[in-house]
């Protein structure tokens, strides 16, 4: 499967397993502008997979509402660049709901998905990587996968996680990355970084598309400079796996 | 018969002199053209236009419009230029000379030309990303628009803006984020009111954007403070791929301002648009506050160049609009049937427009790109130069403001 197909597979599993799960966003009904939701409406019905009008703040606010009642809400923001009208809802409402109600209410069953990152021709408003804006907000989780296999497992974990999650999907990899991905559901734990390659001289931490660049760089460094690099994929940006990174860094002699 | 004789005679007399549209016409042929004008064509005509639907208004624009021959020729040439410019952009995009995003305006020409005909150059306009038409009517030459699309330094934004970010005096773009330009429009209107020079702002958005929250926030502010702002919804029936019925609880976009009076206008008829905007401009200038206007229009192309435009609507529908409501054809028929111009004359304009577009495209494809050193400029203003990181930490661009 490629990346968008692995996302469809994850959503398919989630909708099958959880009868309260709903998928909504702009243009998701026909399959989405990146084909991530193809076939879901036919399979699960129009009251579980539906379009919203053009209103990001409304989409996220509405998603928080669904999640507060206990249903599983999977909202799509068409491009991460458009997430800013919803910034207030995410940071002020979703992230703080559990805390401010003393754990009486929560919107943990909310997951927001958005295509993320540069593609080369996206310019100002189809290329942004806004995870840094959210990375300092306690109460939400931010996850960015590097490949189809990772994406499915991480997305399913986000959907099942009892905290509101933002899942950024590297759009440049939607078709480009292809891997063998199991059709059955599986989970990859959140807040766990993955060490892709061990080394002694330098530690490099990356996420999303950049992981592939870093891997190439590590190979080049080994070949041309004789430098042995450790490559870590952070996977979850918030809360991040400080333990793995520090342990690896402190191993450097 | 007499008409044809006179026309043949004038062509003979004009000879090698310039093909009439530019100023350089010799004395002899000027005399001939003048008499041809008087003898052949009417100087103006009165037309019936559709009545506008009104919301919270006792009276609306009238049902007749007067158009002079000069006005008609000017509107025709402008609309034809925009049409050919958009088709040329389509061609250049398919040749990969234009990259990125490109949202074409063909089909909607009557909107921008009609608006410009009714406002003054000192008034202000702001719109969303389907902006090439407005960029032209607000005064940017075709070659600068095409050069901006191809990303060259001769472009109106020095090649750094592209399709969605074109600007000029009293035209504030060209904005990518849907709906974000409307609060800006209200701000411009506030400045108009504050400066007291009797200027207004026309803030445009689409049927998709009409459902954005910030638009309603803006309606409230504009009405509260009686800002001289005309909110124009260019309803081309589809917000990207979603038809209006599937996106909006109320498709009466002219009523969405609720407490703001509104009118719904046939956006394919340039005279209808012009009269409606004249009415609205006068309303705003008189201090009565904002107005909402819905222009019912249509786009022939898809949402952008990556949208074929036929998966959510039928080819038959597009064909039907093209054959029955095309704004350029409507104007042409009106002019010819009312003796304001001849078919040959309009054809000459077509030829001249085509030539202008070809030359502009030539410029746009051969002009050099802006130098790489300029990539980081204009981030801040009046700050000492600093370094901007490029795609990796060893590539740096100097940012000079």
PDB file of N, CA and C in Angstrom, chain B residues 14 22-36:
ATOM      1  N   UNK B  14      -7.838  53.943 -45.114  1.00  0.00           N
ATOM      2  CA  UNK B  14      -6.941  53.767 -43.968  1.00  0.00           C
ATOM      3  C   UNK B  14      -5.609  53.200 -44.404  1.00  0.00           C
ATOM      4  N   UNK B  22      -5.224  51.792 -31.481  1.00  0.00           N
ATOM      5  CA  UNK B  22      -4.283  52.637 -30.734  1.00  0.00           C
ATOM      6  C   UNK B  22      -4.461  54.094 -31.165  1.00  0.00           C
ATOM      7  N   UNK B  23      -3.748  54.995 -30.574  1.00  0.00           N
ATOM      8  CA  UNK B  23      -3.939  56.426 -30.844  1.00  0.00           C
ATOM      9  C   UNK B  23      -3.402  56.869 -32.204  1.00  0.00           C
ATOM     10  N   UNK B  24      -2.451  56.090 -32.723  1.00  0.00           N
ATOM     11  CA  UNK B  24      -1.743  56.573 -33.926  1.00  0.00           C
ATOM     12  C   UNK B  24      -2.544  56.363 -35.203  1.00  0.00           C
ATOM     13  N   UNK B  25      -3.504  57.210 -35.427  1.00  0.00           N
ATOM     14  CA  UNK B  25      -4.301  57.108 -36.673  1.00  0.00           C
ATOM     15  C   UNK B  25      -4.088  58.390 -37.447  1.00  0.00           C
ATOM     16  N   UNK B  26      -3.848  58.291 -38.736  1.00  0.00           N
ATOM     17  CA  UNK B  26      -3.529  59.504 -39.500  1.00  0.00           C
ATOM     18  C   UNK B  26      -4.755  60.380 -39.683  1.00  0.00           C
ATOM     19  N   UNK B  27      -4.505  61.624 -40.024  1.00  0.00           N
ATOM     20  CA  UNK B  27      -5.565  62.621 -40.167  1.00  0.00           C
ATOM     21  C   UNK B  27      -6.652  62.165 -41.135  1.00  0.00           C
ATOM     22  N   UNK B  28      -6.191  61.677 -42.279  1.00  0.00           N
ATOM     23  CA  UNK B  28      -7.147  61.308 -43.332  1.00  0.00           C
ATOM     24  C   UNK B  28      -8.096  60.215 -42.855  1.00  0.00           C
ATOM     25  N   UNK B  29      -7.518  59.196 -42.302  1.00  0.00           N
ATOM     26  CA  UNK B  29      -8.382  58.097 -41.893  1.00  0.00           C
ATOM     27  C   UNK B  29      -9.201  58.471 -40.664  1.00  0.00           C
ATOM     28  N   UNK B  30      -8.694  59.428 -39.900  1.00  0.00           N
ATOM     29  CA  UNK B  30      -9.472  59.842 -38.724  1.00  0.00           C
ATOM     30  C   UNK B  30     -10.777  60.450 -39.198  1.00  0.00           C
ATOM     31  N   UNK B  31     -10.665  61.236 -40.250  1.00  0.00           N
ATOM     32  CA  UNK B  31     -11.880  61.861 -40.808  1.00  0.00           C
ATOM     33  C   UNK B  31     -12.838  60.784 -41.274  1.00  0.00           C
ATOM     34  N   UNK B  32     -12.271  59.798 -41.969  1.00  0.00           N
ATOM     35  CA  UNK B  32     -13.119  58.724 -42.494  1.00  0.00           C
ATOM     36  C   UNK B  32     -13.762  57.954 -41.352  1.00  0.00           C
ATOM     37  N   UNK B  33     -12.956  57.654 -40.329  1.00  0.00           N
ATOM     38  CA  UNK B  33     -13.495  56.889 -39.201  1.00  0.00           C
ATOM     39  C   UNK B  33     -14.620  57.665 -38.531  1.00  0.00           C
ATOM     40  N   UNK B  34     -14.401  58.986 -38.405  1.00  0.00           N
ATOM     41  CA  UNK B  34     -15.423  59.793 -37.738  1.00  0.00           C
ATOM     42  C   UNK B  34     -16.733  59.745 -38.513  1.00  0.00           C
ATOM     43  N   UNK B  35     -16.615  59.887 -39.823  1.00  0.00           N
ATOM     44  CA  UNK B  35     -17.871  59.904 -40.581  1.00  0.00           C
ATOM     45  C   UNK B  35     -18.466  58.512 -40.596  1.00  0.00           C
ATOM     46  N   UNK B  36     -17.604  57.491 -40.581  1.00  0.00           N
ATOM     47  CA  UNK B  36     -18.097  56.117 -40.541  1.00  0.00           C
ATOM     48  C   UNK B  36     -18.871  55.919 -39.241  1.00  0.00           C
TER      49      UNK B  36
END
